[in-house]
Amino acid sequence: MTPLNHPGADPFYFLGHDGSVARLVKDFPWGTTCLSRVETWPQSLKTATALLIHSPVPMVMLWGEQGVMIYNDAYSVFAGHRHPALLGSNVREGWPEVAEFNDNVMKVGLAGQTLAYQDQELTLHRKGYLEQVWMNLDYSPVLDESGRPAGVIAVVIETTERVLAERRNRQEFQRLQSLFAQAPTFMAMVSGPDHRFTMVNPEYNKLIGNRDVIGMPVREALPEVTEQGFFDLLDHVFTTGEAITRTSLRVLLRWRDQGPLEERFVDFVFQPIRDQDGTVAHIFVQGSDVTERVRAENHQRLLINELNHRVKNSLAAVQSIVTQTLRHATDTSQASQAITARIMALSAAHNVLTQENWDSADLRTLAQTAIHPFQAPDRQTFDLDGPDMRVGPYAAISIALALHELGTNAVKYGALSVPGGTVLLRWNVSGKSVFNLEWIETGGPLVTKGDHRGFGSRLILQVLPDQLQGKAELDFRPTGIVFKLTAAVDAISDHAA
Amino acid sequence: MARILIVEDEILIAMLLEDIVTDLGHDPVGPMMRLQTALDAAEREAIDFAILDINLAGQQSFPVADRLMRRGIPFIFASGYGQAGLAEAYSTIPVLQKPYDAAQIARAIPADSTGHSR
């Protein structure tokens, strides 16, 4: 072993180092290169060589026009099978696959300029095959005694592993993103204590009205949601690390600036995502917009309630028919017939309304249905005359019941009790707001005033005009009875008076 | 004998209720079958008690209830919906589900309401 730092004995004393490359440097026949024998080396070359030999960072010096290579132990690892033949070679020949790149390095460096590359991609042959590598490369000129650039020194940090890892992460992220993008549910990732959006998928975008929220804290991105307590839920997940799940939760979203609040219902989970040391760093938001389902359920509940209401009302109406018919009945078989006929009349009116969704009924259809049981089979007994008009559901039932009572009376005692008798039913609207309906019997026997307290009389003369905010009168003419009803058009349409 | 306001929009049920009230020995006011006439009656008529159908030709009878409450007149709701469909403010008001009978109406009328309006 050569004693160190002994100028007399060893021309390589300046290296002050005996690592493996240092020994190679000492043994190398520098006389065969343009550097010539070490004894002739300028001090600048010696100093620079010692500097790089001592460095733990991979470094290489390219000396002279040819770029003769001197490097350290760390660089020898990087050089792979190229080492040790690489030592003392001209850089363009030593790395023929990147000769062009190094040619530029030499030109720039020897002109006194520096060069820096981050994650520079190169294809190198150093393990017996061509491989793609990435490096951070920093080149600076080395000045000789006269102050002119005589070589280029390079710090070579290989970043291949990091670049590939990042690339894998990016690919993984993109794969997840494409999964998220195709997901039928909404997904978003919020990060940090202020819940900043770092990812949203198209379904989430749709939910929030396509607002650009990436990079924004939830509080700023969706201010209306913050007011509804969602921010507190996120805070809870972030601080406790407990996931939160909600179903059919109502949320009001402002899809457009200054626009109205849109009501949506959502099922969702806020899932905490922990980093390596176990603290919550992100919250994954995932869920479904179930607005249509919730509305359908609400609608169904409404329909069931409405149906129940109708059923109960119908039962009460039947109860009323039965009670009042029996109250005035003298014999049970007649009462039974009357009850059945009245229930049938009510049912027929319901049918007309059901066809129209219980919205309103066409008066002519309603009247035709009501008089149908009293129509003689062999001749035209009714004449209907009036404009097309619609009546509200409550008025419709009352009018149908009134026509039933009038028809029953006509068949029993009036015009329809004899052959040749007829009924003219006519209606019109006079002025703008007065509805008139007339039931005019002709060709029947002389009818006298009967029991005014019966169910029929009470219905057509008292309750009906009360309901329709009008007047009703029954006229016993020699030609037959005439019933006249005048009412407010608004009341006929069930519009608020 | 009490004066009892009847608010009911279905013609048959209105007649039935009028009969029930009369049979119980009371004096029916109405039946009022629309919101406006019911409101007028609740404001002006001398009444001891009221039976209100909740739904009046598509409108709710709550404004009538408010007037009765202001006047301190006791009342009940009658509805095909039962207790459902009742706003929070009226949760203490009894609701009689249709169909009902005379005994239920009789029980709903407070014994001491009789004749106060006279």
mmCIF file of N, CA and C in Angstrom, chain A residues 387-479:
data_model
loop_
_atom_site.group_PDB
_atom_site.id
_atom_site.type_symbol
_atom_site.label_atom_id
_atom_site.label_comp_id
_atom_site.label_asym_id
_atom_site.label_seq_id
_atom_site.Cartn_x
_atom_site.Cartn_y
_atom_site.Cartn_z
ATOM 1 N N PRO A 387 -123.966 23.706 -23.663
ATOM 2 C CA PRO A 387 -122.608 23.814 -24.202
ATOM 3 C C PRO A 387 -121.664 22.813 -23.519
ATOM 4 N N ASP A 388 -120.553 22.558 -24.192
ATOM 5 C CA ASP A 388 -119.509 21.752 -23.563
ATOM 6 C C ASP A 388 -118.967 22.524 -22.379
ATOM 7 N N MET A 389 -118.945 21.902 -21.242
ATOM 8 C CA MET A 389 -118.312 22.558 -20.084
ATOM 9 C C MET A 389 -117.902 21.517 -19.056
ATOM 10 N N ARG A 390 -117.007 21.924 -18.204
ATOM 11 C CA ARG A 390 -116.482 20.976 -17.219
ATOM 12 C C ARG A 390 -116.896 21.411 -15.814
ATOM 13 N N VAL A 391 -117.133 20.407 -14.992
ATOM 14 C CA VAL A 391 -117.483 20.696 -13.599
ATOM 15 C C VAL A 391 -116.480 20.023 -12.678
ATOM 16 N N GLY A 392 -116.245 20.618 -11.531
ATOM 17 C CA GLY A 392 -115.287 20.080 -10.557
ATOM 18 C C GLY A 392 -115.808 18.791 -9.931
ATOM 19 N N PRO A 393 -114.943 18.012 -9.313
ATOM 20 C CA PRO A 393 -115.342 16.689 -8.800
ATOM 21 C C PRO A 393 -116.433 16.739 -7.724
ATOM 22 N N TYR A 394 -116.403 17.745 -6.833
ATOM 23 C CA TYR A 394 -117.413 17.805 -5.765
ATOM 24 C C TYR A 394 -118.764 18.179 -6.342
ATOM 25 N N ALA A 395 -118.753 19.206 -7.229
ATOM 26 C CA ALA A 395 -119.989 19.619 -7.879
ATOM 27 C C ALA A 395 -120.527 18.483 -8.745
ATOM 28 N N ALA A 396 -119.625 17.735 -9.388
ATOM 29 C CA ALA A 396 -120.028 16.647 -10.283
ATOM 30 C C ALA A 396 -120.843 15.603 -9.530
ATOM 31 N N ILE A 397 -120.350 15.211 -8.349
ATOM 32 C CA ILE A 397 -121.066 14.193 -7.577
ATOM 33 C C ILE A 397 -122.438 14.711 -7.145
ATOM 34 N N SER A 398 -122.482 15.970 -6.717
ATOM 35 C CA SER A 398 -123.754 16.556 -6.272
ATOM 36 C C SER A 398 -124.751 16.633 -7.417
ATOM 37 N N ILE A 399 -124.292 17.072 -8.581
ATOM 38 C CA ILE A 399 -125.203 17.197 -9.732
ATOM 39 C C ILE A 399 -125.702 15.815 -10.169
ATOM 40 N N ALA A 400 -124.767 14.835 -10.179
ATOM 41 C CA ALA A 400 -125.155 13.483 -10.571
ATOM 42 C C ALA A 400 -126.203 12.925 -9.608
ATOM 43 N N LEU A 401 -125.999 13.156 -8.304
ATOM 44 C CA LEU A 401 -126.974 12.670 -7.311
ATOM 45 C C LEU A 401 -128.308 13.386 -7.479
ATOM 46 N N ALA A 402 -128.266 14.681 -7.779
ATOM 47 C CA ALA A 402 -129.497 15.447 -7.973
ATOM 48 C C ALA A 402 -130.250 14.925 -9.193
ATOM 49 N N LEU A 403 -129.532 14.665 -10.284
ATOM 50 C CA LEU A 403 -130.185 14.140 -11.491
ATOM 51 C C LEU A 403 -130.790 12.760 -11.218
ATOM 52 N N HIS A 404 -130.105 11.994 -10.382
ATOM 53 C CA HIS A 404 -130.641 10.674 -10.023
ATOM 54 C C HIS A 404 -131.966 10.810 -9.266
ATOM 55 N N GLU A 405 -132.002 11.747 -8.333
ATOM 56 C CA GLU A 405 -133.249 11.950 -7.560
ATOM 57 C C GLU A 405 -134.367 12.432 -8.472
ATOM 58 N N LEU A 406 -134.043 13.365 -9.395
ATOM 59 C CA LEU A 406 -135.047 13.870 -10.333
ATOM 60 C C LEU A 406 -135.546 12.750 -11.246
ATOM 61 N N GLY A 407 -134.618 11.934 -11.717
ATOM 62 C CA GLY A 407 -134.967 10.813 -12.612
ATOM 63 C C GLY A 407 -135.859 9.798 -11.904
ATOM 64 N N THR A 408 -135.474 9.467 -10.660
ATOM 65 C CA THR A 408 -136.269 8.506 -9.885
ATOM 66 C C THR A 408 -137.703 9.013 -9.717
ATOM 67 N N ASN A 409 -137.801 10.312 -9.396
ATOM 68 C CA ASN A 409 -139.118 10.918 -9.204
ATOM 69 C C ASN A 409 -139.924 10.915 -10.513
ATOM 70 N N ALA A 410 -139.242 11.216 -11.627
ATOM 71 C CA ALA A 410 -139.916 11.262 -12.937
ATOM 72 C C ALA A 410 -140.462 9.886 -13.318
ATOM 73 N N VAL A 411 -139.673 8.838 -13.042
ATOM 74 C CA VAL A 411 -140.089 7.483 -13.393
ATOM 75 C C VAL A 411 -141.261 7.029 -12.509
ATOM 76 N N LYS A 412 -141.207 7.453 -11.225
ATOM 77 C CA LYS A 412 -142.260 7.032 -10.298
ATOM 78 C C LYS A 412 -143.561 7.806 -10.477
ATOM 79 N N TYR A 413 -143.437 9.161 -10.543
ATOM 80 C CA TYR A 413 -144.644 10.014 -10.512
ATOM 81 C C TYR A 413 -144.756 10.959 -11.687
ATOM 82 N N GLY A 414 -143.652 11.200 -12.389
ATOM 83 C CA GLY A 414 -143.640 12.301 -13.360
ATOM 84 C C GLY A 414 -143.762 11.866 -14.794
ATOM 85 N N ALA A 415 -143.120 12.626 -15.663
ATOM 86 C CA ALA A 415 -143.270 12.465 -17.101
ATOM 87 C C ALA A 415 -142.875 11.071 -17.577
ATOM 88 N N LEU A 416 -141.899 10.467 -16.905
ATOM 89 C CA LEU A 416 -141.420 9.161 -17.382
ATOM 90 C C LEU A 416 -142.249 7.996 -16.822
ATOM 91 N N SER A 417 -143.354 8.365 -16.071
ATOM 92 C CA SER A 417 -144.216 7.303 -15.539
ATOM 93 C C SER A 417 -145.294 6.920 -16.567
ATOM 94 N N VAL A 418 -145.377 7.697 -17.640
ATOM 95 C CA VAL A 418 -146.382 7.404 -18.684
ATOM 96 C C VAL A 418 -145.703 7.360 -20.048
ATOM 97 N N PRO A 419 -146.301 6.612 -21.012
ATOM 98 C CA PRO A 419 -145.716 6.604 -22.352
ATOM 99 C C PRO A 419 -145.836 7.990 -22.968
ATOM 100 N N GLY A 420 -144.845 8.436 -23.665
ATOM 101 C CA GLY A 420 -144.910 9.732 -24.354
ATOM 102 C C GLY A 420 -144.346 10.883 -23.570
ATOM 103 N N GLY A 421 -144.115 10.696 -22.284
ATOM 104 C CA GLY A 421 -143.527 11.787 -21.501
ATOM 105 C C GLY A 421 -142.045 11.936 -21.799
ATOM 106 N N THR A 422 -141.548 13.191 -21.775
ATOM 107 C CA THR A 422 -140.113 13.420 -22.039
ATOM 108 C C THR A 422 -139.547 14.407 -21.021
ATOM 109 N N VAL A 423 -138.231 14.388 -20.984
ATOM 110 C CA VAL A 423 -137.512 15.344 -20.118
ATOM 111 C C VAL A 423 -136.535 16.120 -20.971
ATOM 112 N N LEU A 424 -136.569 17.439 -20.825
ATOM 113 C CA LEU A 424 -135.548 18.276 -21.451
ATOM 114 C C LEU A 424 -134.589 18.727 -20.353
ATOM 115 N N LEU A 425 -133.318 18.364 -20.545
ATOM 116 C CA LEU A 425 -132.311 18.828 -19.580
ATOM 117 C C LEU A 425 -131.437 19.821 -20.311
ATOM 118 N N ARG A 426 -131.463 21.052 -19.860
ATOM 119 C CA ARG A 426 -130.616 22.026 -20.555
ATOM 120 C C ARG A 426 -129.855 22.882 -19.557
ATOM 121 N N TRP A 427 -128.713 23.331 -20.027
ATOM 122 C CA TRP A 427 -127.868 24.156 -19.164
ATOM 123 C C TRP A 427 -127.160 25.199 -19.995
ATOM 124 N N ASN A 428 -126.762 26.268 -19.348
ATOM 125 C CA ASN A 428 -125.969 27.293 -20.024
ATOM 126 C C ASN A 428 -125.293 28.166 -18.971
ATOM 127 N N VAL A 429 -124.435 29.031 -19.465
ATOM 128 C CA VAL A 429 -123.793 30.001 -18.573
ATOM 129 C C VAL A 429 -124.244 31.375 -19.028
ATOM 130 N N SER A 430 -124.928 32.089 -18.148
ATOM 131 C CA SER A 430 -125.375 33.431 -18.531
ATOM 132 C C SER A 430 -124.420 34.444 -17.913
ATOM 133 N N GLY A 431 -124.212 35.479 -18.705
ATOM 134 C CA GLY A 431 -123.173 36.437 -18.274
ATOM 135 C C GLY A 431 -121.863 35.689 -18.243
ATOM 136 N N LYS A 432 -121.048 35.994 -17.247
ATOM 137 C CA LYS A 432 -119.768 35.309 -17.178
ATOM 138 C C LYS A 432 -119.741 34.265 -16.076
ATOM 139 N N SER A 433 -120.634 34.448 -15.114
ATOM 140 C CA SER A 433 -120.399 33.683 -13.900
ATOM 141 C C SER A 433 -121.621 32.950 -13.361
ATOM 142 N N VAL A 434 -122.725 32.978 -14.110
ATOM 143 C CA VAL A 434 -123.914 32.300 -13.570
ATOM 144 C C VAL A 434 -124.228 31.059 -14.400
ATOM 145 N N PHE A 435 -124.274 29.944 -13.699
ATOM 146 C CA PHE A 435 -124.588 28.674 -14.340
ATOM 147 C C PHE A 435 -126.076 28.394 -14.116
ATOM 148 N N ASN A 436 -126.776 27.997 -15.210
ATOM 149 C CA ASN A 436 -128.190 27.644 -15.100
ATOM 150 C C ASN A 436 -128.392 26.220 -15.569
ATOM 151 N N LEU A 437 -129.159 25.462 -14.789
ATOM 152 C CA LEU A 437 -129.501 24.103 -15.207
ATOM 153 C C LEU A 437 -131.012 23.931 -15.021
ATOM 154 N N GLU A 438 -131.635 23.379 -16.062
ATOM 155 C CA GLU A 438 -133.103 23.187 -15.979
ATOM 156 C C GLU A 438 -133.457 21.752 -16.340
ATOM 157 N N TRP A 439 -134.385 21.231 -15.549
ATOM 158 C CA TRP A 439 -134.942 19.880 -15.797
ATOM 159 C C TRP A 439 -136.425 20.111 -16.067
ATOM 160 N N ILE A 440 -136.844 19.947 -17.317
ATOM 161 C CA ILE A 440 -138.222 20.296 -17.693
ATOM 162 C C ILE A 440 -138.949 19.034 -18.182
ATOM 163 N N GLU A 441 -139.961 18.652 -17.416
ATOM 164 C CA GLU A 441 -140.733 17.460 -17.797
ATOM 165 C C GLU A 441 -141.969 17.892 -18.575
ATOM 166 N N THR A 442 -142.266 17.144 -19.646
ATOM 167 C CA THR A 442 -143.515 17.401 -20.386
ATOM 168 C C THR A 442 -144.160 16.074 -20.739
ATOM 169 N N GLY A 443 -145.477 16.150 -20.924
ATOM 170 C CA GLY A 443 -146.205 14.960 -21.368
ATOM 171 C C GLY A 443 -146.521 13.986 -20.254
ATOM 172 N N GLY A 444 -146.343 14.407 -19.035
ATOM 173 C CA GLY A 444 -146.619 13.498 -17.919
ATOM 174 C C GLY A 444 -147.935 13.822 -17.251
ATOM 175 N N PRO A 445 -148.290 13.103 -16.218
ATOM 176 C CA PRO A 445 -149.514 13.411 -15.464
ATOM 177 C C PRO A 445 -149.328 14.666 -14.621
ATOM 178 N N LEU A 446 -150.394 15.185 -14.147
ATOM 179 C CA LEU A 446 -150.328 16.348 -13.270
ATOM 180 C C LEU A 446 -149.693 15.909 -11.947
ATOM 181 N N VAL A 447 -148.647 16.629 -11.559
ATOM 182 C CA VAL A 447 -147.948 16.263 -10.322
ATOM 183 C C VAL A 447 -148.180 17.336 -9.284
ATOM 184 N N THR A 448 -148.460 16.898 -8.072
ATOM 185 C CA THR A 448 -148.635 17.873 -6.995
ATOM 186 C C THR A 448 -147.453 17.776 -6.032
ATOM 187 N N LYS A 449 -147.358 18.819 -5.229
ATOM 188 C CA LYS A 449 -146.280 18.885 -4.252
ATOM 189 C C LYS A 449 -146.266 17.672 -3.343
ATOM 190 N N GLY A 450 -145.153 17.040 -3.233
ATOM 191 C CA GLY A 450 -145.063 15.868 -2.362
ATOM 192 C C GLY A 450 -144.388 16.227 -1.052
ATOM 193 N N ASP A 451 -143.730 15.247 -0.453
ATOM 194 C CA ASP A 451 -143.055 15.441 0.825
ATOM 195 C C ASP A 451 -141.772 16.231 0.614
ATOM 196 N N HIS A 452 -141.728 17.410 1.160
ATOM 197 C CA HIS A 452 -140.567 18.268 0.963
ATOM 198 C C HIS A 452 -139.397 17.887 1.836
ATOM 199 N N ARG A 453 -139.666 17.003 2.791
ATOM 200 C CA ARG A 453 -138.602 16.660 3.728
ATOM 201 C C ARG A 453 -137.892 15.365 3.362
ATOM 202 N N GLY A 454 -138.263 14.789 2.226
ATOM 203 C CA GLY A 454 -137.602 13.563 1.772
ATOM 204 C C GLY A 454 -136.163 13.817 1.380
ATOM 205 N N PHE A 455 -135.425 12.724 1.232
ATOM 206 C CA PHE A 455 -134.002 12.806 0.908
ATOM 207 C C PHE A 455 -133.761 13.580 -0.396
ATOM 208 N N GLY A 456 -134.575 13.210 -1.440
ATOM 209 C CA GLY A 456 -134.387 13.837 -2.753
ATOM 210 C C GLY A 456 -134.646 15.329 -2.723
ATOM 211 N N SER A 457 -135.788 15.716 -2.126
ATOM 212 C CA SER A 457 -136.149 17.141 -2.079
ATOM 213 C C SER A 457 -135.093 17.930 -1.325
ATOM 214 N N ARG A 458 -134.668 17.358 -0.213
ATOM 215 C CA ARG A 458 -133.679 18.061 0.608
ATOM 216 C C ARG A 458 -132.372 18.242 -0.172
ATOM 217 N N LEU A 459 -132.002 17.177 -0.892
ATOM 218 C CA LEU A 459 -130.745 17.232 -1.640
ATOM 219 C C LEU A 459 -130.809 18.299 -2.744
ATOM 220 N N ILE A 460 -131.896 18.265 -3.541
ATOM 221 C CA ILE A 460 -131.899 19.166 -4.698
ATOM 222 C C ILE A 460 -132.283 20.595 -4.337
ATOM 223 N N LEU A 461 -133.062 20.766 -3.258
ATOM 224 C CA LEU A 461 -133.563 22.115 -2.958
ATOM 225 C C LEU A 461 -132.784 22.837 -1.861
ATOM 226 N N GLN A 462 -132.089 22.070 -1.008
ATOM 227 C CA GLN A 462 -131.387 22.743 0.095
ATOM 228 C C GLN A 462 -129.864 22.600 -0.002
ATOM 229 N N VAL A 463 -129.412 21.354 0.034
ATOM 230 C CA VAL A 463 -127.971 21.153 0.157
ATOM 231 C C VAL A 463 -127.239 21.491 -1.141
ATOM 232 N N LEU A 464 -127.816 21.071 -2.272
ATOM 233 C CA LEU A 464 -127.176 21.358 -3.557
ATOM 234 C C LEU A 464 -126.975 22.856 -3.791
ATOM 235 N N PRO A 465 -128.054 23.675 -3.677
ATOM 236 C CA PRO A 465 -127.820 25.115 -3.872
ATOM 237 C C PRO A 465 -126.882 25.716 -2.816
ATOM 238 N N ASP A 466 -126.907 25.180 -1.613
ATOM 239 C CA ASP A 466 -125.970 25.654 -0.578
ATOM 240 C C ASP A 466 -124.538 25.441 -1.042
ATOM 241 N N GLN A 467 -124.299 24.216 -1.511
ATOM 242 C CA GLN A 467 -122.942 23.873 -1.917
ATOM 243 C C GLN A 467 -122.489 24.715 -3.108
ATOM 244 N N LEU A 468 -123.405 24.901 -4.056
ATOM 245 C CA LEU A 468 -123.011 25.590 -5.290
ATOM 246 C C LEU A 468 -123.268 27.096 -5.214
ATOM 247 N N GLN A 469 -123.568 27.582 -4.055
ATOM 248 C CA GLN A 469 -123.768 29.005 -3.803
ATOM 249 C C GLN A 469 -124.771 29.598 -4.784
ATOM 250 N N GLY A 470 -125.931 28.909 -4.843
ATOM 251 C CA GLY A 470 -126.949 29.378 -5.788
ATOM 252 C C GLY A 470 -128.348 29.182 -5.232
ATOM 253 N N LYS A 471 -129.268 29.026 -6.154
ATOM 254 C CA LYS A 471 -130.675 28.882 -5.766
ATOM 255 C C LYS A 471 -131.264 27.719 -6.540
ATOM 256 N N ALA A 472 -132.229 27.047 -5.925
ATOM 257 C CA ALA A 472 -132.923 25.967 -6.627
ATOM 258 C C ALA A 472 -134.412 26.115 -6.384
ATOM 259 N N GLU A 473 -135.194 25.827 -7.413
ATOM 260 C CA GLU A 473 -136.644 25.852 -7.195
ATOM 261 C C GLU A 473 -137.306 24.756 -8.015
ATOM 262 N N LEU A 474 -138.396 24.310 -7.471
ATOM 263 C CA LEU A 474 -139.159 23.248 -8.111
ATOM 264 C C LEU A 474 -140.545 23.797 -8.402
ATOM 265 N N ASP A 475 -140.925 23.747 -9.671
ATOM 266 C CA ASP A 475 -142.192 24.343 -10.118
ATOM 267 C C ASP A 475 -143.124 23.229 -10.570
ATOM 268 N N PHE A 476 -144.305 23.152 -9.982
ATOM 269 C CA PHE A 476 -145.260 22.114 -10.373
ATOM 270 C C PHE A 476 -146.214 22.673 -11.410
ATOM 271 N N ARG A 477 -145.805 22.591 -12.675
ATOM 272 C CA ARG A 477 -146.648 23.124 -13.752
ATOM 273 C C ARG A 477 -147.616 22.048 -14.216
ATOM 274 N N PRO A 478 -148.693 22.485 -14.863
ATOM 275 C CA PRO A 478 -149.681 21.498 -15.367
ATOM 276 C C PRO A 478 -149.034 20.535 -16.369
ATOM 277 N N THR A 479 -147.969 21.016 -17.090
ATOM 278 C CA THR A 479 -147.334 20.169 -18.105
ATOM 279 C C THR A 479 -146.320 19.206 -17.498
#
